[in-house]
Amino acid sequence: MICESSEYAHRIQPNAFLLPDELVNAPIKCSELPATNLYEWLDRNFCVVDQRVINMGKNRRITPCVTCTCTAEGPECHSITIERCEELFEDYLLNEIKKDTVCVIQCARAIHEYEKRAESRRRK
């Protein structure tokens, strides 16, 4: 921010709130600093999880076995307990289910059986 706001600042310590120190906080060129991203500082009434927007107070299933709630403090995500693993295959693709470690842990047997059935259908 200091580099971007000043025409005179050309070198600054990475942690601008601490005094410069040649060992742990040595000044560097402004061009070497990472870009400033103010997006995380915005006040907003929604959360973004894995590029999905969740409105404040709402829930959204982010993966087949994980749901997130948008709170004022940010998103809170939790595993879903899957009672019938077979129902996942009706709503999600196999590769989506296999990417979700929560699903794999809970439904390993059902995933294996589904893959066996799919393989036997391909052979016919």
PDB file of C-alpha atoms in Angstrom:
ATOM      1  CA  MET A   1       0.000   0.000   0.000  1.00  0.00           C
ATOM      2  CA  ILE A   2       2.796   2.405   0.867  1.00  0.00           C
ATOM      3  CA  CYS A   3       4.578   1.767  -2.420  1.00  0.00           C
ATOM      4  CA  GLU A   4       1.363   2.137  -4.411  1.00  0.00           C
ATOM      5  CA  SER A   5       0.356   5.330  -2.593  1.00  0.00           C
ATOM      6  CA  SER A   6       3.673   7.166  -2.688  1.00  0.00           C
ATOM      7  CA  GLU A   7       5.654   8.436  -5.617  1.00  0.00           C
ATOM      8  CA  TYR A   8       8.743   8.683  -3.395  1.00  0.00           C
ATOM      9  CA  ALA A   9       8.832   5.200  -1.841  1.00  0.00           C
ATOM     10  CA  HIS A  10      11.052   2.917  -3.908  1.00  0.00           C
ATOM     11  CA  ARG A  11      12.281   0.562  -1.192  1.00  0.00           C
ATOM     12  CA  ILE A  12      10.440  -0.604   1.931  1.00  0.00           C
ATOM     13  CA  GLN A  13      10.718  -3.375   4.497  1.00  0.00           C
ATOM     14  CA  PRO A  14       8.346  -6.325   3.828  1.00  0.00           C
ATOM     15  CA  ASN A  15       6.661  -5.863   7.216  1.00  0.00           C
ATOM     16  CA  ALA A  16       6.007  -2.126   7.141  1.00  0.00           C
ATOM     17  CA  PHE A  17       4.780  -2.149  10.755  1.00  0.00           C
ATOM     18  CA  LEU A  18       8.201  -3.196  12.076  1.00  0.00           C
ATOM     19  CA  LEU A  19      11.419  -1.239  11.933  1.00  0.00           C
ATOM     20  CA  PRO A  20      13.792  -2.112   9.113  1.00  0.00           C
ATOM     21  CA  ASP A  21      16.380  -4.707  10.093  1.00  0.00           C
ATOM     22  CA  GLU A  22      19.067  -5.929   7.711  1.00  0.00           C
ATOM     23  CA  LEU A  23      18.627  -9.501   8.969  1.00  0.00           C
ATOM     24  CA  VAL A  24      14.896 -10.149   9.352  1.00  0.00           C
ATOM     25  CA  ASN A  25      13.121  -7.181   7.751  1.00  0.00           C
ATOM     26  CA  ALA A  26      15.552  -5.766   5.206  1.00  0.00           C
ATOM     27  CA  PRO A  27      14.123  -3.161   2.814  1.00  0.00           C
ATOM     28  CA  ILE A  28      13.483  -4.420  -0.712  1.00  0.00           C
ATOM     29  CA  LYS A  29      12.403  -2.773  -3.956  1.00  0.00           C
ATOM     30  CA  CYS A  30       8.705  -2.012  -4.194  1.00  0.00           C
ATOM     31  CA  SER A  31       8.607  -3.954  -7.465  1.00  0.00           C
ATOM     32  CA  GLU A  32       9.674  -7.102  -5.569  1.00  0.00           C
ATOM     33  CA  LEU A  33       6.711  -6.988  -3.169  1.00  0.00           C
ATOM     34  CA  PRO A  34       3.709  -9.193  -3.963  1.00  0.00           C
ATOM     35  CA  ALA A  35       0.623  -7.435  -5.336  1.00  0.00           C
ATOM     36  CA  THR A  36      -1.836  -6.131  -2.753  1.00  0.00           C
ATOM     37  CA  ASN A  37      -5.180  -7.947  -2.718  1.00  0.00           C
ATOM     38  CA  LEU A  38      -7.829  -5.903  -0.922  1.00  0.00           C
ATOM     39  CA  TYR A  39     -10.608  -8.339  -1.825  1.00  0.00           C
ATOM     40  CA  GLU A  40     -10.341 -10.135   1.527  1.00  0.00           C
ATOM     41  CA  TRP A  41     -10.837  -6.830   3.367  1.00  0.00           C
ATOM     42  CA  LEU A  42     -14.178  -6.017   1.744  1.00  0.00           C
ATOM     43  CA  ASP A  43     -17.281  -5.976   3.914  1.00  0.00           C
ATOM     44  CA  ARG A  44     -19.735  -8.234   2.176  1.00  0.00           C
ATOM     45  CA  ASN A  45     -22.867 -10.211   2.881  1.00  0.00           C
ATOM     46  CA  PHE A  46     -21.668 -13.383   1.210  1.00  0.00           C
ATOM     47  CA  CYS A  47     -18.825 -15.894   1.379  1.00  0.00           C
ATOM     48  CA  VAL A  48     -16.834 -17.502  -1.406  1.00  0.00           C
ATOM     49  CA  VAL A  49     -15.740 -21.130  -1.055  1.00  0.00           C
ATOM     50  CA  ASP A  50     -14.030 -22.890  -3.964  1.00  0.00           C
ATOM     51  CA  GLN A  51     -15.267 -20.152  -6.319  1.00  0.00           C
ATOM     52  CA  ARG A  52     -18.876 -20.710  -5.173  1.00  0.00           C
ATOM     53  CA  VAL A  53     -20.871 -17.848  -3.654  1.00  0.00           C
ATOM     54  CA  ILE A  54     -22.871 -18.519  -0.483  1.00  0.00           C
ATOM     55  CA  ASN A  55     -25.168 -15.774   0.814  1.00  0.00           C
ATOM     56  CA  MET A  56     -24.933 -14.791   4.483  1.00  0.00           C
ATOM     57  CA  GLY A  57     -26.783 -17.268   6.702  1.00  0.00           C
ATOM     58  CA  LYS A  58     -27.234 -19.805   3.909  1.00  0.00           C
ATOM     59  CA  ASN A  59     -25.828 -23.316   3.438  1.00  0.00           C
ATOM     60  CA  ARG A  60     -24.372 -24.749   0.274  1.00  0.00           C
ATOM     61  CA  ARG A  61     -23.040 -28.157  -0.560  1.00  0.00           C
ATOM     62  CA  ILE A  62     -19.501 -27.538  -1.766  1.00  0.00           C
ATOM     63  CA  THR A  63     -18.590 -31.143  -2.525  1.00  0.00           C
ATOM     64  CA  PRO A  64     -20.725 -34.283  -2.450  1.00  0.00           C
ATOM     65  CA  CYS A  65     -19.949 -34.799   1.261  1.00  0.00           C
ATOM     66  CA  VAL A  66     -19.153 -31.284   2.576  1.00  0.00           C
ATOM     67  CA  THR A  67     -21.520 -28.400   3.256  1.00  0.00           C
ATOM     68  CA  CYS A  68     -20.605 -24.814   4.170  1.00  0.00           C
ATOM     69  CA  THR A  69     -22.555 -22.085   5.958  1.00  0.00           C
ATOM     70  CA  CYS A  70     -21.749 -18.412   5.433  1.00  0.00           C
ATOM     71  CA  THR A  71     -21.404 -16.580   8.758  1.00  0.00           C
ATOM     72  CA  ALA A  72     -20.311 -13.050   9.637  1.00  0.00           C
ATOM     73  CA  GLU A  73     -16.925 -14.534  10.612  1.00  0.00           C
ATOM     74  CA  GLY A  74     -16.598 -16.313   7.273  1.00  0.00           C
ATOM     75  CA  PRO A  75     -17.512 -19.728   5.917  1.00  0.00           C
ATOM     76  CA  GLU A  76     -17.870 -22.695   8.263  1.00  0.00           C
ATOM     77  CA  CYS A  77     -17.614 -26.041   6.500  1.00  0.00           C
ATOM     78  CA  HIS A  78     -18.520 -29.453   7.894  1.00  0.00           C
ATOM     79  CA  SER A  79     -18.600 -33.051   6.753  1.00  0.00           C
ATOM     80  CA  ILE A  80     -21.988 -34.522   5.954  1.00  0.00           C
ATOM     81  CA  THR A  81     -22.831 -37.920   7.419  1.00  0.00           C
ATOM     82  CA  ILE A  82     -23.862 -40.102   4.492  1.00  0.00           C
ATOM     83  CA  GLU A  83     -26.546 -42.620   5.463  1.00  0.00           C
ATOM     84  CA  ARG A  84     -26.931 -44.243   2.028  1.00  0.00           C
ATOM     85  CA  CYS A  85     -23.820 -43.998  -0.106  1.00  0.00           C
ATOM     86  CA  GLU A  86     -25.654 -45.373  -3.144  1.00  0.00           C
ATOM     87  CA  GLU A  87     -27.716 -42.164  -3.319  1.00  0.00           C
ATOM     88  CA  LEU A  88     -24.551 -40.139  -3.977  1.00  0.00           C
ATOM     89  CA  PHE A  89     -24.227 -41.837  -7.377  1.00  0.00           C
ATOM     90  CA  GLU A  90     -27.668 -40.532  -8.363  1.00  0.00           C
ATOM     91  CA  ASP A  91     -26.667 -36.896  -7.789  1.00  0.00           C
ATOM     92  CA  TYR A  92     -22.902 -36.780  -8.461  1.00  0.00           C
ATOM     93  CA  LEU A  93     -20.389 -38.147 -10.932  1.00  0.00           C
ATOM     94  CA  LEU A  94     -18.051 -40.876  -9.724  1.00  0.00           C
ATOM     95  CA  ASN A  95     -14.965 -38.689 -10.170  1.00  0.00           C
ATOM     96  CA  GLU A  96     -16.561 -35.928  -8.008  1.00  0.00           C
ATOM     97  CA  ILE A  97     -17.243 -38.458  -5.257  1.00  0.00           C
ATOM     98  CA  LYS A  98     -13.733 -39.911  -5.465  1.00  0.00           C
ATOM     99  CA  LYS A  99     -12.148 -36.434  -5.199  1.00  0.00           C
ATOM    100  CA  ASP A 100     -13.967 -35.832  -1.901  1.00  0.00           C
ATOM    101  CA  THR A 101     -11.968 -37.523   0.865  1.00  0.00           C
ATOM    102  CA  VAL A 102     -14.967 -37.309   3.207  1.00  0.00           C
ATOM    103  CA  CYS A 103     -16.971 -39.422   0.734  1.00  0.00           C
ATOM    104  CA  VAL A 104     -14.106 -41.852   0.185  1.00  0.00           C
ATOM    105  CA  ILE A 105     -13.742 -42.439   3.923  1.00  0.00           C
ATOM    106  CA  GLN A 106     -17.461 -43.027   4.460  1.00  0.00           C
ATOM    107  CA  CYS A 107     -18.310 -44.802   1.220  1.00  0.00           C
ATOM    108  CA  ALA A 108     -15.205 -46.744   0.172  1.00  0.00           C
ATOM    109  CA  ARG A 109     -17.106 -50.031  -0.160  1.00  0.00           C
ATOM    110  CA  ALA A 110     -19.947 -48.469  -2.175  1.00  0.00           C
ATOM    111  CA  ILE A 111     -17.454 -46.726  -4.484  1.00  0.00           C
ATOM    112  CA  HIS A 112     -15.613 -50.006  -5.066  1.00  0.00           C
ATOM    113  CA  GLU A 113     -18.868 -51.865  -5.790  1.00  0.00           C
ATOM    114  CA  TYR A 114     -20.037 -49.107  -8.142  1.00  0.00           C
ATOM    115  CA  GLU A 115     -16.750 -49.276 -10.051  1.00  0.00           C
ATOM    116  CA  LYS A 116     -17.018 -53.083 -10.322  1.00  0.00           C
ATOM    117  CA  ARG A 117     -20.572 -52.840 -11.714  1.00  0.00           C
ATOM    118  CA  ALA A 118     -19.522 -50.148 -14.193  1.00  0.00           C
ATOM    119  CA  GLU A 119     -16.558 -52.259 -15.335  1.00  0.00           C
ATOM    120  CA  SER A 120     -18.718 -55.364 -15.835  1.00  0.00           C
ATOM    121  CA  ARG A 121     -21.204 -53.298 -17.903  1.00  0.00           C
ATOM    122  CA  ARG A 122     -18.364 -52.062 -20.119  1.00  0.00           C
ATOM    123  CA  ARG A 123     -17.229 -55.624 -20.810  1.00  0.00           C
ATOM    124  CA  LYS A 124     -20.656 -56.710 -22.073  1.00  0.00           C
TER     125      LYS A 124
END
